[in-house]
Amino acid sequence: MAPSQQAKSSKSARSLLAGLAVGACLLAGLPDAKAQTPAKQPPPAAPQGTQQAAPRVAQAAPQAVPGFWDPRRRPERPDLSRLTVIRFLTETDYPPFNFTGADGNPAGFNVDLARSLCEEIKVTCTVQMRRFETLVDALSSNRGDAIIASMAVSPQLRARVDFTDPYYRVPARFASRKDAVMPEIRPEYLEGKKVGVIAGSAHEAYLKAMFTDAELHPYPNDDALRSALRKGEVDFIFGDAISLAFWINGTDSGDCCAFSGGPFVESRFFGEGIGIAVRKGNDVLRQALNWALFRVWEKGRYTDLWLRYFSVSPF
């Protein structure tokens, strides 16, 4: 089951989501990635008597694993002696990030990552599942120590909780039919092209700001948007790359389509990323989790988790 439209700061803010490190240098100057942030300026005109070459069509890129940590900024090991248990809170039904496993226990990318962090810190770890909208109140009332539930960092939530460094981001990407895949997408490449997008979304706002010469076709929901691409009513669609990755690899797509170009991660439109929330002022736990996140990534365990849960990379 594919995740909903975006990672969540509330059920409505999920339009900006979920999982784990991806091969693209995502805004923070990270060395492992190449996120696309196209310039708004038009391309230079071609010399007179020449034609601008059309972008070549290529096969979809191979699986990419993200890296959100800079190896040159290795965090120091904090004092972990005061930590004896971490009570993680996560949400009940947001596969593949959080769901109830066949044995009735919490499962998913976030759950496995939480357990890896506890192993690194060498403390007992518990995971309690709750409805997403109750998580912050449960944390504030000391019914848990940390929320790992694909929670998007936002100014509103920062007023109530503290966050670790992002452990993944929710990129936006273009998808096209397989016979029209582009290895790179720039604003000039989509001049006059029909591009589908969810009406009123951050993705639509981004296209209006950056891809001014594309012909935008707004749709009311994901089903209508993806159906338009399958039927060839639009040349591309643009949206949440994590949801699109599951659709592309699922049966609903009919094996019609693939990603074109790379990820777009402009924070003004697509958010600051996904972090682990702790109670305000709990710097001991926040620093311990930041250190453990780096160590899990450095040892390759983050990559293993990513490949286990994402057969088609959103990046």
PDB file of C-alpha atoms in Angstrom:
ATOM      1  CA  MET A   1       0.000   0.000   0.000  1.00  0.00           C
ATOM      2  CA  ALA A   2       1.461   3.285  -1.109  1.00  0.00           C
ATOM      3  CA  PRO A   3       1.814   6.152   1.316  1.00  0.00           C
ATOM      4  CA  SER A   4      -0.497   9.138   1.141  1.00  0.00           C
ATOM      5  CA  GLN A   5       0.410  12.278  -0.698  1.00  0.00           C
ATOM      6  CA  GLN A   6       3.017  13.846   1.628  1.00  0.00           C
ATOM      7  CA  ALA A   7       4.773  13.391   4.970  1.00  0.00           C
ATOM      8  CA  LYS A   8       2.923  14.678   7.859  1.00  0.00           C
ATOM      9  CA  SER A   9       2.936  17.538  10.251  1.00  0.00           C
ATOM     10  CA  SER A  10      -0.783  16.855  10.535  1.00  0.00           C
ATOM     11  CA  LYS A  11      -3.072  14.633   8.467  1.00  0.00           C
ATOM     12  CA  SER A  12      -3.497  17.487   6.005  1.00  0.00           C
ATOM     13  CA  ALA A  13       0.214  18.248   5.932  1.00  0.00           C
ATOM     14  CA  ARG A  14       0.999  14.711   4.830  1.00  0.00           C
ATOM     15  CA  SER A  15       1.205  16.085   1.389  1.00  0.00           C
ATOM     16  CA  LEU A  16       4.892  16.254   1.977  1.00  0.00           C
ATOM     17  CA  LEU A  17       6.201  12.597   2.844  1.00  0.00           C
ATOM     18  CA  ALA A  18       7.580   9.467   4.152  1.00  0.00           C
ATOM     19  CA  GLY A  19      11.122   7.157   4.822  1.00  0.00           C
ATOM     20  CA  LEU A  20      15.439   6.905   3.985  1.00  0.00           C
ATOM     21  CA  ALA A  21      18.609   8.418   2.553  1.00  0.00           C
ATOM     22  CA  VAL A  22      18.650   9.200  -1.057  1.00  0.00           C
ATOM     23  CA  GLY A  23      21.226   9.875  -3.760  1.00  0.00           C
ATOM     24  CA  ALA A  24      20.832  13.572  -4.212  1.00  0.00           C
ATOM     25  CA  CYS A  25      22.562  16.494  -2.512  1.00  0.00           C
ATOM     26  CA  LEU A  26      19.512  17.776  -0.755  1.00  0.00           C
ATOM     27  CA  LEU A  27      19.776  21.503  -0.073  1.00  0.00           C
ATOM     28  CA  ALA A  28      21.961  21.144   2.984  1.00  0.00           C
ATOM     29  CA  GLY A  29      25.093  20.884   0.897  1.00  0.00           C
ATOM     30  CA  LEU A  30      25.288  17.150   1.416  1.00  0.00           C
ATOM     31  CA  PRO A  31      27.984  15.512  -0.656  1.00  0.00           C
ATOM     32  CA  ASP A  32      26.145  12.387  -1.842  1.00  0.00           C
ATOM     33  CA  ALA A  33      23.434  13.925  -3.924  1.00  0.00           C
ATOM     34  CA  LYS A  34      22.369  15.961  -6.901  1.00  0.00           C
ATOM     35  CA  ALA A  35      18.979  17.504  -6.135  1.00  0.00           C
ATOM     36  CA  GLN A  36      17.546  19.620  -8.922  1.00  0.00           C
ATOM     37  CA  THR A  37      16.602  23.215  -8.178  1.00  0.00           C
ATOM     38  CA  PRO A  38      16.089  24.790 -11.582  1.00  0.00           C
ATOM     39  CA  ALA A  39      16.825  28.453 -12.097  1.00  0.00           C
ATOM     40  CA  LYS A  40      13.832  30.582 -12.826  1.00  0.00           C
ATOM     41  CA  GLN A  41      15.646  32.545 -15.517  1.00  0.00           C
ATOM     42  CA  PRO A  42      14.952  31.557 -19.138  1.00  0.00           C
ATOM     43  CA  PRO A  43      17.743  29.776 -21.022  1.00  0.00           C
ATOM     44  CA  PRO A  44      20.006  31.816 -23.302  1.00  0.00           C
ATOM     45  CA  ALA A  45      18.773  32.122 -26.852  1.00  0.00           C
ATOM     46  CA  ALA A  46      20.370  29.868 -29.455  1.00  0.00           C
ATOM     47  CA  PRO A  47      22.512  31.591 -32.094  1.00  0.00           C
ATOM     48  CA  GLN A  48      20.664  32.643 -35.225  1.00  0.00           C
ATOM     49  CA  GLY A  49      20.319  29.892 -37.785  1.00  0.00           C
ATOM     50  CA  THR A  50      20.593  27.134 -35.210  1.00  0.00           C
ATOM     51  CA  GLN A  51      18.055  25.040 -33.360  1.00  0.00           C
ATOM     52  CA  GLN A  52      18.221  24.106 -29.721  1.00  0.00           C
ATOM     53  CA  ALA A  53      18.772  20.382 -29.418  1.00  0.00           C
ATOM     54  CA  ALA A  54      15.838  18.469 -27.973  1.00  0.00           C
ATOM     55  CA  PRO A  55      16.529  16.626 -24.725  1.00  0.00           C
ATOM     56  CA  ARG A  56      17.369  13.013 -25.368  1.00  0.00           C
ATOM     57  CA  VAL A  57      15.131  10.216 -24.149  1.00  0.00           C
ATOM     58  CA  ALA A  58      16.736   7.746 -21.774  1.00  0.00           C
ATOM     59  CA  GLN A  59      15.910   4.791 -19.614  1.00  0.00           C
ATOM     60  CA  ALA A  60      14.921   5.379 -16.001  1.00  0.00           C
ATOM     61  CA  ALA A  61      17.818   5.820 -13.590  1.00  0.00           C
ATOM     62  CA  PRO A  62      18.886   2.893 -11.409  1.00  0.00           C
ATOM     63  CA  GLN A  63      18.031   2.690  -7.726  1.00  0.00           C
ATOM     64  CA  ALA A  64      19.568   5.512  -5.719  1.00  0.00           C
ATOM     65  CA  VAL A  65      20.114   5.555  -1.981  1.00  0.00           C
ATOM     66  CA  PRO A  66      20.079   8.936  -0.250  1.00  0.00           C
ATOM     67  CA  GLY A  67      22.675  10.395   2.076  1.00  0.00           C
ATOM     68  CA  PHE A  68      21.533  13.167   4.379  1.00  0.00           C
ATOM     69  CA  TRP A  69      24.637  13.300   6.544  1.00  0.00           C
ATOM     70  CA  ASP A  70      27.934  14.997   5.780  1.00  0.00           C
ATOM     71  CA  PRO A  71      30.881  12.718   6.687  1.00  0.00           C
ATOM     72  CA  ARG A  72      32.987  15.851   7.267  1.00  0.00           C
ATOM     73  CA  ARG A  73      30.635  16.891  10.080  1.00  0.00           C
ATOM     74  CA  ARG A  74      30.933  13.866  12.327  1.00  0.00           C
ATOM     75  CA  PRO A  75      29.019  14.478  15.584  1.00  0.00           C
ATOM     76  CA  GLU A  76      30.820  13.814  18.838  1.00  0.00           C
ATOM     77  CA  ARG A  77      29.585  10.936  20.946  1.00  0.00           C
ATOM     78  CA  PRO A  78      27.400  12.479  23.663  1.00  0.00           C
ATOM     79  CA  ASP A  79      27.151  11.290  27.255  1.00  0.00           C
ATOM     80  CA  LEU A  80      24.698   8.393  27.002  1.00  0.00           C
ATOM     81  CA  SER A  81      24.925   7.280  30.638  1.00  0.00           C
ATOM     82  CA  ARG A  82      21.622   8.942  31.554  1.00  0.00           C
ATOM     83  CA  LEU A  83      19.686   7.041  28.897  1.00  0.00           C
ATOM     84  CA  THR A  84      18.314   3.654  29.942  1.00  0.00           C
ATOM     85  CA  VAL A  85      15.196   3.350  27.777  1.00  0.00           C
ATOM     86  CA  ILE A  86      13.693   5.206  24.819  1.00  0.00           C
ATOM     87  CA  ARG A  87       9.924   5.008  24.436  1.00  0.00           C
ATOM     88  CA  PHE A  88       9.220   5.687  20.766  1.00  0.00           C
ATOM     89  CA  LEU A  89       5.791   6.750  19.571  1.00  0.00           C
ATOM     90  CA  THR A  90       4.725   6.088  16.005  1.00  0.00           C
ATOM     91  CA  GLU A  91       1.524   6.054  14.049  1.00  0.00           C
ATOM     92  CA  THR A  92      -0.832   3.173  13.436  1.00  0.00           C
ATOM     93  CA  ASP A  93      -1.289   2.945   9.666  1.00  0.00           C
ATOM     94  CA  TYR A  94       1.123   4.635   7.293  1.00  0.00           C
ATOM     95  CA  PRO A  95       2.837   1.886   5.296  1.00  0.00           C
ATOM     96  CA  PRO A  96       5.615   1.334   4.524  1.00  0.00           C
ATOM     97  CA  PHE A  97       6.758   3.646   7.296  1.00  0.00           C
ATOM     98  CA  ASN A  98       4.507   2.457  10.100  1.00  0.00           C
ATOM     99  CA  PHE A  99       2.040  -0.443  10.147  1.00  0.00           C
ATOM    100  CA  THR A 100       1.042  -3.488  12.166  1.00  0.00           C
ATOM    101  CA  GLY A 101       3.072  -6.530  11.154  1.00  0.00           C
ATOM    102  CA  ALA A 102       1.772 -10.061  10.625  1.00  0.00           C
ATOM    103  CA  ASP A 103       2.690 -10.866  14.236  1.00  0.00           C
ATOM    104  CA  GLY A 104       0.642  -7.939  15.530  1.00  0.00           C
ATOM    105  CA  ASN A 105       3.698  -5.870  16.467  1.00  0.00           C
ATOM    106  CA  PRO A 106       4.724  -2.456  15.084  1.00  0.00           C
ATOM    107  CA  ALA A 107       6.611  -2.684  11.786  1.00  0.00           C
ATOM    108  CA  GLY A 108       7.857  -0.458   8.984  1.00  0.00           C
ATOM    109  CA  PHE A 109      10.777   1.710   8.006  1.00  0.00           C
ATOM    110  CA  ASN A 110      10.421   4.104  10.948  1.00  0.00           C
ATOM    111  CA  VAL A 111      10.071   1.226  13.405  1.00  0.00           C
ATOM    112  CA  ASP A 112      13.148  -0.586  12.111  1.00  0.00           C
ATOM    113  CA  LEU A 113      15.127   2.648  12.161  1.00  0.00           C
ATOM    114  CA  ALA A 114      14.083   3.308  15.776  1.00  0.00           C
ATOM    115  CA  ARG A 115      15.290  -0.141  16.782  1.00  0.00           C
ATOM    116  CA  SER A 116      18.596   0.396  14.976  1.00  0.00           C
ATOM    117  CA  LEU A 117      19.091   3.656  16.880  1.00  0.00           C
ATOM    118  CA  CYS A 118      18.456   1.924  20.209  1.00  0.00           C
ATOM    119  CA  GLU A 119      20.960  -0.784  19.291  1.00  0.00           C
ATOM    120  CA  GLU A 120      23.549   1.886  18.507  1.00  0.00           C
ATOM    121  CA  ILE A 121      22.912   3.761  21.760  1.00  0.00           C
ATOM    122  CA  LYS A 122      22.684   0.411  23.612  1.00  0.00           C
ATOM    123  CA  VAL A 123      19.449   1.109  25.424  1.00  0.00           C
ATOM    124  CA  THR A 124      16.112  -0.678  25.704  1.00  0.00           C
ATOM    125  CA  CYS A 125      13.657   0.441  23.052  1.00  0.00           C
ATOM    126  CA  THR A 126       9.858   0.300  23.073  1.00  0.00           C
ATOM    127  CA  VAL A 127       7.548   1.314  20.214  1.00  0.00           C
ATOM    128  CA  GLN A 128       3.935   2.320  20.849  1.00  0.00           C
ATOM    129  CA  MET A 129       1.502   2.938  17.986  1.00  0.00           C
ATOM    130  CA  ARG A 130      -1.079   5.716  18.237  1.00  0.00           C
ATOM    131  CA  ARG A 131      -3.225   7.797  15.893  1.00  0.00           C
ATOM    132  CA  PHE A 132      -1.075  10.444  14.248  1.00  0.00           C
ATOM    133  CA  GLU A 133      -3.057  13.387  15.569  1.00  0.00           C
ATOM    134  CA  THR A 134      -2.521  12.237  19.182  1.00  0.00           C
ATOM    135  CA  LEU A 135       1.264  11.851  19.027  1.00  0.00           C
ATOM    136  CA  VAL A 136       2.394  15.340  20.051  1.00  0.00           C
ATOM    137  CA  ASP A 137       0.000  15.441  23.021  1.00  0.00           C
ATOM    138  CA  ALA A 138       1.218  11.993  24.109  1.00  0.00           C
ATOM    139  CA  LEU A 139       4.830  13.195  23.942  1.00  0.00           C
ATOM    140  CA  SER A 140       4.054  16.395  25.855  1.00  0.00           C
ATOM    141  CA  SER A 141       2.300  14.443  28.623  1.00  0.00           C
ATOM    142  CA  ASN A 142       5.305  12.091  29.031  1.00  0.00           C
ATOM    143  CA  ARG A 143       3.600   9.026  27.584  1.00  0.00           C
ATOM    144  CA  GLY A 144       6.603   8.621  25.284  1.00  0.00           C
ATOM    145  CA  ASP A 145      10.084  10.044  24.756  1.00  0.00           C
ATOM    146  CA  ALA A 146      10.347  10.483  20.972  1.00  0.00           C
ATOM    147  CA  ILE A 147       8.075  10.493  17.933  1.00  0.00           C
ATOM    148  CA  ILE A 148       9.317   8.687  14.825  1.00  0.00           C
ATOM    149  CA  ALA A 149       6.346   8.856  12.485  1.00  0.00           C
ATOM    150  CA  SER A 150       7.339  10.627   9.254  1.00  0.00           C
ATOM    151  CA  MET A 151       6.628  13.950  10.950  1.00  0.00           C
ATOM    152  CA  ALA A 152       7.479  16.926   8.769  1.00  0.00           C
ATOM    153  CA  VAL A 153       9.473  19.660  10.515  1.00  0.00           C
ATOM    154  CA  SER A 154       7.530  22.935  10.495  1.00  0.00           C
ATOM    155  CA  PRO A 155       7.627  26.242  12.398  1.00  0.00           C
ATOM    156  CA  GLN A 156       4.280  25.365  14.010  1.00  0.00           C
ATOM    157  CA  LEU A 157       5.582  22.048  15.370  1.00  0.00           C
ATOM    158  CA  ARG A 158       8.914  23.553  16.419  1.00  0.00           C
ATOM    159  CA  ALA A 159       6.936  25.701  18.853  1.00  0.00           C
ATOM    160  CA  ARG A 160       5.758  22.523  20.620  1.00  0.00           C
ATOM    161  CA  VAL A 161       8.618  20.019  20.205  1.00  0.00           C
ATOM    162  CA  ASP A 162      12.309  19.855  19.341  1.00  0.00           C
ATOM    163  CA  PHE A 163      13.525  17.899  16.312  1.00  0.00           C
ATOM    164  CA  THR A 164      16.598  15.897  15.447  1.00  0.00           C
ATOM    165  CA  ASP A 165      18.378  16.496  12.172  1.00  0.00           C
ATOM    166  CA  PRO A 166      16.271  15.318   9.200  1.00  0.00           C
ATOM    167  CA  TYR A 167      16.564  11.601   8.528  1.00  0.00           C
ATOM    168  CA  TYR A 168      14.897  11.905   5.148  1.00  0.00           C
ATOM    169  CA  ARG A 169      13.259  14.426   2.887  1.00  0.00           C
ATOM    170  CA  VAL A 170      10.238  14.273   0.620  1.00  0.00           C
ATOM    171  CA  PRO A 171      11.369  15.217  -2.867  1.00  0.00           C
ATOM    172  CA  ALA A 172       9.142  16.137  -5.783  1.00  0.00           C
ATOM    173  CA  ARG A 173       9.658  14.479  -9.168  1.00  0.00           C
ATOM    174  CA  PHE A 174       8.312  14.293 -12.675  1.00  0.00           C
ATOM    175  CA  ALA A 175       6.968  11.051 -14.087  1.00  0.00           C
ATOM    176  CA  SER A 176       6.349  10.306 -17.743  1.00  0.00           C
ATOM    177  CA  ARG A 177       5.376   7.363 -19.888  1.00  0.00           C
ATOM    178  CA  LYS A 178       8.249   4.930 -20.348  1.00  0.00           C
ATOM    179  CA  ASP A 179       8.713   5.804 -24.026  1.00  0.00           C
ATOM    180  CA  ALA A 180       9.340   9.458 -23.140  1.00  0.00           C
ATOM    181  CA  VAL A 181      11.664   9.334 -20.132  1.00  0.00           C
ATOM    182  CA  MET A 182      14.146  12.228 -19.853  1.00  0.00           C
ATOM    183  CA  PRO A 183      17.395  11.850 -17.890  1.00  0.00           C
ATOM    184  CA  GLU A 184      17.260  15.543 -16.947  1.00  0.00           C
ATOM    185  CA  ILE A 185      14.451  18.066 -16.781  1.00  0.00           C
ATOM    186  CA  ARG A 186      14.901  21.815 -17.052  1.00  0.00           C
ATOM    187  CA  PRO A 187      12.257  24.514 -17.487  1.00  0.00           C
ATOM    188  CA  GLU A 188      13.157  24.997 -21.153  1.00  0.00           C
ATOM    189  CA  TYR A 189      12.692  21.289 -21.861  1.00  0.00           C
ATOM    190  CA  LEU A 190       9.022  21.465 -20.842  1.00  0.00           C
ATOM    191  CA  GLU A 191       8.063  24.503 -22.903  1.00  0.00           C
ATOM    192  CA  GLY A 192       4.618  23.765 -24.329  1.00  0.00           C
ATOM    193  CA  LYS A 193       4.477  20.342 -22.648  1.00  0.00           C
ATOM    194  CA  LYS A 194       1.332  19.260 -20.807  1.00  0.00           C
ATOM    195  CA  VAL A 195       2.157  18.740 -17.128  1.00  0.00           C
ATOM    196  CA  GLY A 196      -0.401  17.347 -14.693  1.00  0.00           C
ATOM    197  CA  VAL A 197      -0.357  18.343 -11.023  1.00  0.00           C
ATOM    198  CA  ILE A 198      -2.681  18.301  -8.008  1.00  0.00           C
ATOM    199  CA  ALA A 199      -4.666  21.544  -7.886  1.00  0.00           C
ATOM    200  CA  GLY A 200      -3.769  23.836  -4.994  1.00  0.00           C
ATOM    201  CA  SER A 201      -0.709  21.803  -3.959  1.00  0.00           C
ATOM    202  CA  ALA A 202       2.843  22.944  -3.213  1.00  0.00           C
ATOM    203  CA  HIS A 203       3.813  21.103  -6.395  1.00  0.00           C
ATOM    204  CA  GLU A 204       1.488  23.285  -8.458  1.00  0.00           C
ATOM    205  CA  ALA A 205       2.913  26.415  -6.816  1.00  0.00           C
ATOM    206  CA  TYR A 206       6.436  25.251  -7.632  1.00  0.00           C
ATOM    207  CA  LEU A 207       5.603  24.652 -11.292  1.00  0.00           C
ATOM    208  CA  LYS A 208       3.952  28.065 -11.567  1.00  0.00           C
ATOM    209  CA  ALA A 209       7.067  29.700 -10.117  1.00  0.00           C
ATOM    210  CA  MET A 210       9.765  27.714 -11.942  1.00  0.00           C
ATOM    211  CA  PHE A 211       8.275  26.081 -15.058  1.00  0.00           C
ATOM    212  CA  THR A 212       6.469  29.093 -16.433  1.00  0.00           C
ATOM    213  CA  ASP A 213       6.366  27.893 -20.056  1.00  0.00           C
ATOM    214  CA  ALA A 214       4.838  24.487 -19.332  1.00  0.00           C
ATOM    215  CA  GLU A 215       1.123  23.955 -19.935  1.00  0.00           C
ATOM    216  CA  LEU A 216      -0.239  23.059 -16.488  1.00  0.00           C
ATOM    217  CA  HIS A 217      -3.224  20.745 -16.084  1.00  0.00           C
ATOM    218  CA  PRO A 218      -4.540  20.653 -12.502  1.00  0.00           C
ATOM    219  CA  TYR A 219      -6.350  17.548 -11.232  1.00  0.00           C
ATOM    220  CA  PRO A 220      -8.382  17.081  -8.037  1.00  0.00           C
ATOM    221  CA  ASN A 221      -6.589  13.988  -6.694  1.00  0.00           C
ATOM    222  CA  ASP A 222      -3.852  11.424  -7.292  1.00  0.00           C
ATOM    223  CA  ASP A 223      -6.093   8.921  -9.042  1.00  0.00           C
ATOM    224  CA  ALA A 224      -7.203  11.439 -11.657  1.00  0.00           C
ATOM    225  CA  LEU A 225      -3.651  12.739 -12.074  1.00  0.00           C
ATOM    226  CA  ARG A 226      -2.087   9.323 -12.630  1.00  0.00           C
ATOM    227  CA  SER A 227      -4.900   8.171 -14.890  1.00  0.00           C
ATOM    228  CA  ALA A 228      -4.242  11.186 -17.122  1.00  0.00           C
ATOM    229  CA  LEU A 229      -0.617  10.117 -17.545  1.00  0.00           C
ATOM    230  CA  ARG A 230      -1.522   6.494 -18.222  1.00  0.00           C
ATOM    231  CA  LYS A 231      -3.977   7.577 -20.915  1.00  0.00           C
ATOM    232  CA  GLY A 232      -1.520  10.018 -22.485  1.00  0.00           C
ATOM    233  CA  GLU A 233      -3.656  13.079 -21.720  1.00  0.00           C
ATOM    234  CA  VAL A 234      -0.547  14.787 -20.304  1.00  0.00           C
ATOM    235  CA  ASP A 235       3.149  14.423 -21.097  1.00  0.00           C
ATOM    236  CA  PHE A 236       4.311  14.507 -17.464  1.00  0.00           C
ATOM    237  CA  ILE A 237       2.942  14.594 -13.969  1.00  0.00           C
ATOM    238  CA  PHE A 238       4.676  16.263 -11.015  1.00  0.00           C
ATOM    239  CA  GLY A 239       4.189  15.313  -7.386  1.00  0.00           C
ATOM    240  CA  ASP A 240       5.342  13.604  -4.188  1.00  0.00           C
ATOM    241  CA  ALA A 241       8.150  11.291  -5.261  1.00  0.00           C
ATOM    242  CA  ILE A 242       7.563   8.730  -2.515  1.00  0.00           C
ATOM    243  CA  SER A 243       3.925   8.195  -3.464  1.00  0.00           C
ATOM    244  CA  LEU A 244       4.886   8.177  -7.138  1.00  0.00           C
ATOM    245  CA  ALA A 245       7.600   5.571  -6.526  1.00  0.00           C
ATOM    246  CA  PHE A 246       5.080   3.135  -5.045  1.00  0.00           C
ATOM    247  CA  TRP A 247       2.596   3.817  -7.832  1.00  0.00           C
ATOM    248  CA  ILE A 248       5.211   3.289 -10.554  1.00  0.00           C
ATOM    249  CA  ASN A 249       6.238  -0.024  -8.995  1.00  0.00           C
ATOM    250  CA  GLY A 250       2.670  -1.155  -8.235  1.00  0.00           C
ATOM    251  CA  THR A 251      -0.062  -2.798 -10.251  1.00  0.00           C
ATOM    252  CA  ASP A 252      -2.186   0.367 -10.577  1.00  0.00           C
ATOM    253  CA  SER A 253       0.306   1.938 -12.978  1.00  0.00           C
ATOM    254  CA  GLY A 254       0.058  -0.952 -15.432  1.00  0.00           C
ATOM    255  CA  ASP A 255       3.833  -0.676 -15.912  1.00  0.00           C
ATOM    256  CA  CYS A 256       3.185   2.451 -17.976  1.00  0.00           C
ATOM    257  CA  CYS A 257       5.498   4.961 -16.505  1.00  0.00           C
ATOM    258  CA  ALA A 258       8.812   5.913 -14.893  1.00  0.00           C
ATOM    259  CA  PHE A 259      10.529   8.887 -13.307  1.00  0.00           C
ATOM    260  CA  SER A 260      11.992  11.575 -15.550  1.00  0.00           C
ATOM    261  CA  GLY A 261      14.821  13.725 -14.278  1.00  0.00           C
ATOM    262  CA  GLY A 262      15.954  13.867 -10.685  1.00  0.00           C
ATOM    263  CA  PRO A 263      14.496  15.023  -7.362  1.00  0.00           C
ATOM    264  CA  PHE A 264      13.512  18.587  -6.478  1.00  0.00           C
ATOM    265  CA  VAL A 265      13.875  19.503  -2.804  1.00  0.00           C
ATOM    266  CA  GLU A 266      13.364  23.258  -2.536  1.00  0.00           C
ATOM    267  CA  SER A 267      12.536  23.716   1.159  1.00  0.00           C
ATOM    268  CA  ARG A 268      10.365  26.795   0.572  1.00  0.00           C
ATOM    269  CA  PHE A 269       7.898  24.559  -1.259  1.00  0.00           C
ATOM    270  CA  PHE A 270       8.568  21.011  -0.036  1.00  0.00           C
ATOM    271  CA  GLY A 271       9.540  21.515   3.594  1.00  0.00           C
ATOM    272  CA  GLU A 272      12.593  21.142   5.821  1.00  0.00           C
ATOM    273  CA  GLY A 273      12.522  17.359   5.952  1.00  0.00           C
ATOM    274  CA  ILE A 274      11.407  14.622   8.317  1.00  0.00           C
ATOM    275  CA  GLY A 275      12.802  14.513  11.848  1.00  0.00           C
ATOM    276  CA  ILE A 276      12.372  12.686  15.141  1.00  0.00           C
ATOM    277  CA  ALA A 277      10.479  14.816  17.677  1.00  0.00           C
ATOM    278  CA  VAL A 278      11.423  14.997  21.380  1.00  0.00           C
ATOM    279  CA  ARG A 279      10.038  17.114  24.208  1.00  0.00           C
ATOM    280  CA  LYS A 280      11.153  20.733  24.272  1.00  0.00           C
ATOM    281  CA  GLY A 281      14.504  21.080  25.987  1.00  0.00           C
ATOM    282  CA  ASN A 282      15.372  17.370  25.959  1.00  0.00           C
ATOM    283  CA  ASP A 283      18.810  17.967  24.462  1.00  0.00           C
ATOM    284  CA  VAL A 284      20.286  14.793  25.958  1.00  0.00           C
ATOM    285  CA  LEU A 285      17.968  12.581  23.920  1.00  0.00           C
ATOM    286  CA  ARG A 286      18.028  14.798  20.821  1.00  0.00           C
ATOM    287  CA  GLN A 287      21.840  14.779  20.687  1.00  0.00           C
ATOM    288  CA  ALA A 288      21.958  11.028  21.334  1.00  0.00           C
ATOM    289  CA  LEU A 289      19.564  10.380  18.452  1.00  0.00           C
ATOM    290  CA  ASN A 290      21.517  12.697  16.123  1.00  0.00           C
ATOM    291  CA  TRP A 291      24.717  10.815  16.956  1.00  0.00           C
ATOM    292  CA  ALA A 292      23.027   7.432  16.483  1.00  0.00           C
ATOM    293  CA  LEU A 293      21.476   8.488  13.153  1.00  0.00           C
ATOM    294  CA  PHE A 294      24.912   9.401  11.830  1.00  0.00           C
ATOM    295  CA  ARG A 295      26.399   6.120  13.055  1.00  0.00           C
ATOM    296  CA  VAL A 296      23.604   4.004  11.545  1.00  0.00           C
ATOM    297  CA  TRP A 297      24.117   5.786   8.219  1.00  0.00           C
ATOM    298  CA  GLU A 298      27.923   5.568   8.418  1.00  0.00           C
ATOM    299  CA  LYS A 299      27.786   1.801   9.010  1.00  0.00           C
ATOM    300  CA  GLY A 300      25.526   1.234   5.996  1.00  0.00           C
ATOM    301  CA  ARG A 301      22.524   0.112   7.999  1.00  0.00           C
ATOM    302  CA  TYR A 302      20.441   3.036   6.789  1.00  0.00           C
ATOM    303  CA  THR A 303      21.183   2.008   3.202  1.00  0.00           C
ATOM    304  CA  ASP A 304      20.102  -1.558   3.974  1.00  0.00           C
ATOM    305  CA  LEU A 305      16.816  -0.309   5.394  1.00  0.00           C
ATOM    306  CA  TRP A 306      16.204   1.991   2.445  1.00  0.00           C
ATOM    307  CA  LEU A 307      16.732  -0.774  -0.101  1.00  0.00           C
ATOM    308  CA  ARG A 308      14.497  -3.124   1.884  1.00  0.00           C
ATOM    309  CA  TYR A 309      11.535  -0.736   1.789  1.00  0.00           C
ATOM    310  CA  PHE A 310      12.000   1.160  -1.488  1.00  0.00           C
ATOM    311  CA  SER A 311      12.367  -0.983  -4.595  1.00  0.00           C
ATOM    312  CA  VAL A 312      11.975   2.167  -6.754  1.00  0.00           C
ATOM    313  CA  SER A 313      13.879   5.067  -5.235  1.00  0.00           C
ATOM    314  CA  PRO A 314      12.067   8.406  -4.844  1.00  0.00           C
ATOM    315  CA  PHE A 315      15.441  10.096  -5.489  1.00  0.00           C
TER     316      PHE A 315
END
